[in-house]
Amino acid sequence: MLIRDVEVEVRGRVDVRVAGGRVVEVGARLGGRGGIDGRGGALLPGLHDHHVHLAALAAETASVRVGPADVAGPEELAKALRGGTPGEWVRAVGYHESVAGDLDRAVLDRLVADRPVRVQHRSGELWVWNGAALRAAGLDDAGDGRLWRSDERLRTRTPPTPLDLAGVGRRAAARGITGFTNADPHPAHELRTLLRPLPQRLTILGLDTTAPVKIRLDDLTLPSPTDLAARITRARPRPVAVHCVTRVQLFVTLLALDEAGSVSGDRVEHGAVIPAEAVDRLRRLGVTVVTQPHFPVERAAAYERDVAADDRPHLYRCGTLRAAGVPVAAGTDAPYGTADPWAVMRAAVGRAGPEALTPRAALGLFLGAPLAPGGASRTVAPGARADLCLLHVPLREALEDLSADCVRTTFVDGRAISV
């Protein structure tokens, strides 16, 4: 395949020849007939979403959205939960306490008692079930219906949720995404088979033998640095990807990596709170931070209310990490955040003060290799995989807009997966 008259960084306007799933030649006026006329649009490496939850994202179309942007107050929440066919299970997602306060079984029963209802918190870590759902699943003794980090246990107790994997792949391709890193903490062995319909390239933390092992931390059951170091050592020689959403989780992780020794590919997932005194230690350890710079934008009101004042200046750092030499990459964390990487880029550019990135640096958050997300950006060069994103416009214009509307065609292994 020949892609003619495209803008490739450093090389300018050139032709690009693809064969066998690789870029084989880049140059001016390459020979050959036919092909695709790029009309001067930029040809980029395809975007890679470095932290996403694909099965949960695919389940969204069969779910009711009940987040702060979707409903307001108990009455609207009840109306949303009562929709659909009477008696059938309701799966609701995106809930936050700002909608209607804390939920438990009793609250849900007052809102909806005639059908099984389960509501997932926006964090993804909590399900709240009403009495009808608990009885239908044989869990009537499950106390207040608040089920923390129980996805594996609950998966077999509910009717199968239709997964719109075709829609996930199609929408991602339209945004220029050629690869995903699935970041579930305990991926089921059949997950790769389940996700096979996606046209994008997949990396699955924990399942793929070359990928990092995911370690999820919880303040209520936080291990000592020595115990965490032992767990990290058992994972070696593989790197680890440690879920850190609080200050104490980050410091325990850093102490554990000091004790166990860091290796290439070690990651901190989220880095929700990174105090200034932790930045140099991250740099020294060579740990990559895979973060979500859009969360302070998407969740601004909730963070202003719920996050301690001492932590707010340290939320989801980007600019200061890059300036200090800490490798940084981004993942959408969809469905718990937007699934659009271009929206993440815009949020990273719009951050206040030193955390803001330039548009080119924001694009780079999604151009790292799957196993080296914070490393050098992939390039369109001979020998590179033909996972490509062709834009309607030159790169300069795309960086001004940072919009998925700029994407024209996305290729995986040289095969168009969107047009």
Coordinates of C-alpha atoms in Angstrom, one line a residue:
M1 CA 0.0 0.0 0.0
L2 CA 1.2 3.5 -0.9
I3 CA 0.1 6.5 1.1
R4 CA 1.0 9.5 -1.0
D5 CA 1.6 13.2 -0.1
V6 CA 1.5 13.1 3.7
E7 CA 3.2 15.1 6.3
V8 CA 5.6 13.1 8.4
E9 CA 7.4 14.8 11.3
V10 CA 11.1 15.6 10.4
R11 CA 10.7 14.4 6.8
G12 CA 8.1 16.9 5.6
R13 CA 5.7 16.0 2.8
V14 CA 6.5 12.5 1.6
D15 CA 5.1 9.2 0.4
V16 CA 4.9 6.2 2.7
R17 CA 5.0 2.6 1.5
V18 CA 3.6 -0.1 3.7
A19 CA 4.0 -3.9 3.2
G20 CA 3.7 -6.9 5.5
G21 CA 2.2 -4.8 8.3
R22 CA 5.3 -2.5 8.4
V23 CA 6.4 0.8 7.0
V24 CA 9.0 -0.2 4.4
E25 CA 9.9 3.1 2.7
V26 CA 9.5 6.8 3.3
G27 CA 10.5 9.3 0.7
A28 CA 9.5 11.9 -2.0
R29 CA 7.7 10.7 -5.0
L30 CA 7.9 7.0 -4.4
G31 CA 7.0 4.9 -7.5
G32 CA 3.8 3.0 -7.7
R33 CA 0.2 3.5 -8.9
G34 CA -3.0 3.9 -6.9
G35 CA -2.9 4.0 -3.1
I36 CA -4.3 6.7 -0.9
D37 CA -3.9 10.4 -1.5
G38 CA -3.1 12.0 1.8
R39 CA -3.6 15.5 0.5
G40 CA -0.9 16.9 2.8
G41 CA -2.5 15.7 6.0
A42 CA -0.2 14.5 8.8
L43 CA 0.5 10.8 9.1
L44 CA 1.1 9.9 12.8
P45 CA 1.8 6.7 14.7
G46 CA -1.6 5.5 15.9
L47 CA -2.6 6.6 19.4
H48 CA -2.3 4.1 22.2
D49 CA -4.6 4.4 25.3
H50 CA -2.2 3.3 28.1
H51 CA -4.9 2.7 30.7
V52 CA -8.4 1.6 30.0
H53 CA -11.0 -1.0 31.1
L54 CA -12.3 -2.5 28.0
A55 CA -15.0 -4.9 29.2
A56 CA -16.5 -2.2 31.4
L57 CA -16.3 0.3 28.5
A58 CA -18.1 -2.2 26.2
A59 CA -20.8 -2.7 28.8
E60 CA -21.7 1.0 28.9
T61 CA -24.2 0.8 26.1
A62 CA -26.2 -1.7 28.2
S63 CA -26.0 0.5 31.3
V64 CA -27.8 3.6 32.7
R65 CA -25.6 6.6 33.2
V66 CA -26.2 8.1 36.6
G67 CA -23.2 10.4 37.1
P68 CA -23.3 14.1 38.0
A69 CA -23.5 15.1 34.4
D70 CA -26.5 12.8 33.8
V71 CA -28.9 13.1 36.7
A72 CA -29.3 15.5 39.7
G73 CA -31.0 14.6 42.9
P74 CA -32.9 11.5 44.2
E75 CA -36.0 12.1 41.9
E76 CA -34.0 12.1 38.7
L77 CA -31.9 9.1 39.9
A78 CA -35.1 7.1 40.7
K79 CA -36.5 8.0 37.2
A80 CA -33.3 6.8 35.5
L81 CA -33.3 3.6 37.5
R82 CA -37.0 2.8 36.8
G83 CA -36.6 3.0 33.0
G84 CA -36.5 -0.1 30.9
T85 CA -38.5 -3.3 31.1
P86 CA -40.2 -3.9 34.5
G87 CA -38.6 -6.7 36.4
E88 CA -35.3 -6.8 34.4
W89 CA -31.9 -6.1 36.0
V90 CA -30.8 -2.5 35.9
R91 CA -27.0 -1.8 35.6
A92 CA -26.2 1.8 36.4
V93 CA -22.7 3.4 36.2
G94 CA -20.9 6.6 37.0
Y95 CA -22.5 7.4 40.3
H96 CA -21.0 10.0 42.7
E97 CA -22.3 11.1 46.0
S98 CA -22.9 14.6 44.6
V99 CA -25.9 13.2 42.8
A100 CA -28.0 12.0 45.8
G101 CA -25.7 11.4 48.7
D102 CA -24.3 8.0 49.9
L103 CA -26.1 5.0 48.5
D104 CA -26.8 1.7 50.3
R105 CA -29.4 -1.0 50.0
A106 CA -32.0 0.8 52.0
V107 CA -31.7 4.0 49.9
L108 CA -32.0 2.1 46.7
D109 CA -35.0 0.1 48.0
R110 CA -36.8 3.4 48.6
L111 CA -36.0 4.5 45.1
V112 CA -36.6 1.3 43.2
A113 CA -38.0 -1.9 44.9
D114 CA -39.7 -3.8 42.1
R115 CA -36.6 -4.8 40.1
P116 CA -33.0 -5.8 40.7
V117 CA -30.8 -2.7 40.6
R118 CA -27.0 -2.4 40.9
V119 CA -25.2 0.9 40.8
Q120 CA -21.5 1.3 40.3
H121 CA -19.6 4.2 41.9
R122 CA -17.6 6.4 39.5
S123 CA -14.3 5.1 41.0
G124 CA -15.2 1.6 39.7
E125 CA -14.4 0.1 43.2
L126 CA -17.9 0.0 44.7
W127 CA -21.2 -1.6 43.6
V128 CA -24.4 -0.9 45.6
W129 CA -27.2 -3.4 45.2
N130 CA -30.8 -3.1 46.2
G131 CA -32.7 -5.8 48.0
A132 CA -34.3 -7.3 44.9
A133 CA -30.8 -7.7 43.3
L134 CA -29.3 -9.3 46.4
R135 CA -32.2 -11.7 46.6
A136 CA -32.1 -12.6 42.9
A137 CA -28.3 -13.3 43.2
G138 CA -28.7 -15.3 46.5
L139 CA -26.9 -12.7 48.5
D140 CA -29.7 -11.6 50.8
D141 CA -27.3 -11.6 53.7
A142 CA -25.0 -9.1 52.1
G143 CA -25.6 -6.4 54.7
D144 CA -26.1 -2.9 53.5
G145 CA -25.7 -3.9 49.8
R146 CA -22.3 -2.0 49.5
L147 CA -20.0 -4.4 47.8
W148 CA -16.4 -3.2 47.6
R149 CA -13.9 -4.6 45.0
S150 CA -16.0 -7.6 44.4
D151 CA -16.3 -7.8 40.6
E152 CA -14.9 -11.3 40.4
R153 CA -17.3 -12.7 43.0
L154 CA -20.3 -10.8 41.5
R155 CA -19.6 -11.6 37.9
T156 CA -21.3 -15.1 38.0
R157 CA -24.3 -13.8 40.1
T158 CA -25.8 -11.5 37.5
P159 CA -27.2 -12.0 34.0
P160 CA -24.6 -11.6 31.3
T161 CA -24.2 -7.9 30.2
P162 CA -24.2 -7.4 26.4
L163 CA -20.8 -6.1 25.4
D164 CA -20.7 -3.6 22.5
L165 CA -17.1 -4.4 21.5
A166 CA -17.8 -3.6 17.9
G167 CA -18.9 -0.1 19.0
V168 CA -15.8 0.4 21.2
G169 CA -13.5 -0.6 18.4
R170 CA -15.3 1.6 15.9
R171 CA -15.4 4.7 18.1
A172 CA -11.8 4.2 19.1
A173 CA -10.7 3.8 15.4
A174 CA -12.5 7.1 14.6
R175 CA -10.3 8.8 17.2
G176 CA -7.1 7.4 15.8
I177 CA -6.6 4.7 18.5
T178 CA -4.6 1.7 17.2
G179 CA -3.9 0.1 20.6
F180 CA -5.1 -0.3 24.2
T181 CA -3.5 -1.4 27.5
N182 CA -6.2 -3.0 29.5
A183 CA -5.6 -2.2 33.2
D184 CA -8.1 -4.4 35.1
P185 CA -6.6 -5.5 38.5
H186 CA -7.6 -9.1 38.2
P187 CA -8.2 -9.9 34.5
A188 CA -10.0 -13.2 33.9
H189 CA -8.1 -15.7 31.8
E190 CA -10.7 -15.6 29.1
L191 CA -10.4 -11.8 28.7
R192 CA -8.2 -11.9 25.7
T193 CA -10.7 -14.2 23.9
L194 CA -13.5 -11.9 25.0
L195 CA -11.8 -8.8 23.5
R196 CA -10.8 -10.5 20.3
P197 CA -13.4 -8.6 18.2
L198 CA -11.6 -5.4 18.7
P199 CA -9.5 -4.4 15.7
Q200 CA -6.9 -2.6 17.8
R201 CA -3.7 -4.1 19.2
L202 CA -4.1 -5.2 22.8
T203 CA -1.8 -5.3 25.8
I204 CA -3.3 -6.8 29.0
L205 CA -1.6 -6.0 32.3
G206 CA -1.2 -9.2 34.3
L207 CA -2.1 -11.6 31.5
D208 CA 0.5 -10.9 28.9
T209 CA 3.9 -12.3 30.0
T210 CA 5.8 -9.3 28.8
A211 CA 3.4 -6.8 30.3
P212 CA 3.6 -5.4 33.9
V213 CA 1.9 -7.1 36.7
K214 CA -0.9 -4.9 38.1
I215 CA -0.9 -4.3 41.8
R216 CA -3.9 -2.6 43.3
L217 CA -3.5 -0.8 46.6
D218 CA -6.2 0.1 49.1
D219 CA -5.6 2.4 52.1
L220 CA -7.8 0.1 54.3
T221 CA -5.6 -2.9 53.6
L222 CA -2.3 -1.2 52.8
P223 CA 0.7 -3.5 53.1
S224 CA 3.9 -2.3 54.7
P225 CA 6.7 -1.2 52.3
T226 CA 8.5 -4.4 53.1
D227 CA 5.5 -6.6 52.4
L228 CA 4.9 -4.8 49.1
A229 CA 8.6 -5.1 48.2
A230 CA 8.3 -8.8 48.7
R231 CA 5.3 -8.9 46.4
I232 CA 7.2 -6.9 43.8
T233 CA 10.2 -9.2 44.1
R234 CA 7.9 -12.2 43.4
A235 CA 6.7 -10.6 40.2
R236 CA 10.3 -10.1 38.9
P237 CA 11.7 -10.2 36.3
R238 CA 8.4 -8.6 35.1
P239 CA 7.8 -5.0 35.9
V240 CA 4.9 -3.9 38.0
A241 CA 2.1 -1.4 37.5
V242 CA 1.0 -0.1 41.0
H243 CA -2.4 1.6 41.4
C244 CA -1.7 4.7 43.4
V245 CA -4.6 7.1 44.1
T246 CA -3.6 8.5 47.5
R247 CA -0.5 10.1 49.0
V248 CA 0.2 7.2 51.3
Q249 CA -0.2 4.6 48.5
L250 CA 2.4 6.5 46.5
F251 CA 4.9 6.7 49.3
V252 CA 4.5 3.0 50.3
T253 CA 5.1 2.1 46.6
L254 CA 8.2 4.3 46.4
L255 CA 9.7 2.8 49.6
A256 CA 8.9 -0.7 48.3
L257 CA 10.6 -0.1 45.0
D258 CA 13.6 1.3 46.8
E259 CA 13.8 -1.9 48.8
A260 CA 13.0 -4.3 45.9
G261 CA 14.8 -2.4 43.2
S262 CA 13.1 -0.9 40.2
V263 CA 13.3 -2.4 36.7
S264 CA 12.6 -1.0 33.3
G265 CA 8.8 -0.8 32.7
D266 CA 7.8 -0.2 36.3
R267 CA 4.7 2.1 36.4
V268 CA 2.6 4.1 38.8
E269 CA -1.0 4.0 37.6
H270 CA -2.9 7.2 38.1
G271 CA -0.5 9.1 40.3
A272 CA -3.5 10.9 41.6
V273 CA -1.6 12.7 44.4
I274 CA 2.1 13.2 43.9
P275 CA 3.6 15.6 46.4
A276 CA 6.6 17.7 45.3
E277 CA 8.9 15.7 47.6
A278 CA 8.1 12.5 45.7
V279 CA 9.0 13.8 42.2
D280 CA 12.8 13.4 42.5
R281 CA 12.4 9.9 43.9
L282 CA 10.2 8.9 40.9
R283 CA 12.9 10.2 38.6
R284 CA 15.6 8.4 40.4
L285 CA 13.7 5.1 40.3
G286 CA 13.0 5.5 36.6
V287 CA 9.3 4.8 37.2
T288 CA 6.8 5.9 34.5
V289 CA 3.6 7.6 35.7
V290 CA 0.6 6.7 33.6
T291 CA -1.9 9.4 34.6
Q292 CA -5.3 11.0 33.7
P293 CA -4.7 14.8 33.3
H294 CA -8.4 15.2 32.4
F295 CA -9.7 14.1 35.8
P296 CA -9.1 17.5 37.5
V297 CA -11.2 19.0 34.7
E298 CA -14.0 16.4 34.6
R299 CA -14.2 16.1 38.3
A300 CA -13.4 19.7 39.4
A301 CA -16.4 20.3 41.5
A302 CA -16.1 16.9 43.3
Y303 CA -12.4 17.4 43.9
E304 CA -13.0 20.9 45.3
R305 CA -15.4 19.4 47.8
D306 CA -13.9 16.0 48.6
V307 CA -10.1 16.3 48.2
A308 CA -8.1 17.6 51.1
A309 CA -6.8 21.1 50.5
D310 CA -3.2 19.9 51.0
D311 CA -3.6 17.4 48.2
R312 CA -5.3 19.6 45.6
P313 CA -2.1 21.2 44.2
H314 CA -0.6 17.7 43.6
L315 CA -3.5 16.1 41.6
Y316 CA -2.6 14.2 38.4
R317 CA 0.7 16.0 37.7
C318 CA 2.0 16.3 34.2
G319 CA 4.1 19.3 33.4
T320 CA 6.2 19.2 36.6
L321 CA 6.9 15.5 36.1
R322 CA 8.1 16.0 32.6
A323 CA 10.2 19.0 33.6
A324 CA 11.8 16.9 36.3
G325 CA 12.6 14.1 33.8
V326 CA 10.0 11.6 35.0
P327 CA 8.5 9.6 32.2
V328 CA 4.8 10.4 31.8
A329 CA 2.1 8.8 29.7
A330 CA -1.7 9.0 29.7
G331 CA -4.6 6.6 29.7
T332 CA -8.3 7.6 29.5
D333 CA -9.3 5.2 32.3
A334 CA -12.5 4.8 30.3
P335 CA -15.3 4.2 31.2
Y336 CA -14.4 6.0 34.4
G337 CA -13.3 8.9 32.4
T338 CA -13.8 10.1 28.8
A339 CA -12.8 7.5 26.2
D340 CA -11.6 10.3 23.8
P341 CA -7.8 10.8 24.0
W342 CA -8.1 14.1 22.2
A343 CA -10.2 15.4 25.1
V344 CA -7.5 14.3 27.5
M345 CA -4.9 16.2 25.4
R346 CA -7.0 19.3 25.5
A347 CA -7.4 19.0 29.3
A348 CA -3.6 18.6 29.7
V349 CA -3.0 21.7 27.6
G350 CA -5.6 23.7 29.6
R351 CA -4.2 22.8 33.1
A352 CA -3.4 25.7 35.3
G353 CA 0.2 26.7 36.1
P354 CA 3.1 24.4 35.8
E355 CA 1.1 21.2 35.1
A356 CA 0.1 22.4 31.7
L357 CA 1.6 20.8 28.6
T358 CA 2.3 22.1 25.2
P359 CA 0.0 20.6 22.5
R360 CA 2.9 18.5 21.1
A361 CA 3.7 17.1 24.5
A362 CA 0.1 16.3 25.2
L363 CA -0.1 14.4 21.9
G364 CA 3.0 12.5 23.0
L365 CA 1.2 11.2 26.1
F366 CA -0.5 8.7 23.7
L367 CA 2.5 8.0 21.3
G368 CA 4.7 5.9 23.6
A369 CA 5.2 2.2 22.9
P370 CA 2.8 -0.1 24.8
L371 CA 5.6 -1.5 27.0
A372 CA 7.5 1.8 27.3
P373 CA 4.6 4.3 27.5
G374 CA 6.7 7.2 28.9
G375 CA 9.6 6.7 26.5
A376 CA 10.3 8.2 23.1
S377 CA 7.3 8.6 20.8
R378 CA 6.9 6.0 18.1
T379 CA 7.7 7.3 14.6
V380 CA 6.6 6.8 11.0
A381 CA 9.9 5.3 9.7
P382 CA 11.1 2.2 7.9
G383 CA 10.7 -0.9 10.1
A384 CA 8.0 0.6 12.3
R385 CA 4.7 -1.2 12.6
A386 CA 2.1 0.2 10.2
D387 CA -0.2 1.2 13.1
L388 CA -1.0 4.7 11.7
C389 CA -3.3 7.6 12.0
L390 CA -3.9 9.8 8.9
L391 CA -5.3 13.2 9.6
H392 CA -7.3 15.6 7.4
V393 CA -4.9 18.4 8.2
P394 CA -1.2 19.1 8.7
L395 CA 0.1 18.6 12.3
R396 CA 0.2 22.3 13.0
E397 CA -3.5 22.6 12.5
A398 CA -4.2 19.4 14.4
L399 CA -2.3 20.7 17.4
E400 CA -4.3 23.9 17.4
D401 CA -7.6 21.9 17.6
L402 CA -6.7 18.6 19.4
S403 CA -9.9 17.1 18.1
A404 CA -10.8 13.7 16.9
D405 CA -12.5 15.5 14.0
C406 CA -9.0 15.8 12.5
V407 CA -8.7 12.0 12.1
R408 CA -9.3 10.7 8.6
T409 CA -8.3 7.1 8.5
T410 CA -6.8 4.7 11.1
F411 CA -4.6 1.7 10.1
V412 CA -3.5 -1.4 12.1
D413 CA -0.9 -3.5 10.5
G414 CA -1.4 -1.5 7.4
R415 CA -5.1 -2.3 7.2
A416 CA -7.7 0.5 7.4
I417 CA -10.0 0.0 10.4
S418 CA -11.8 3.3 9.9
V419 CA -12.5 5.6 7.0

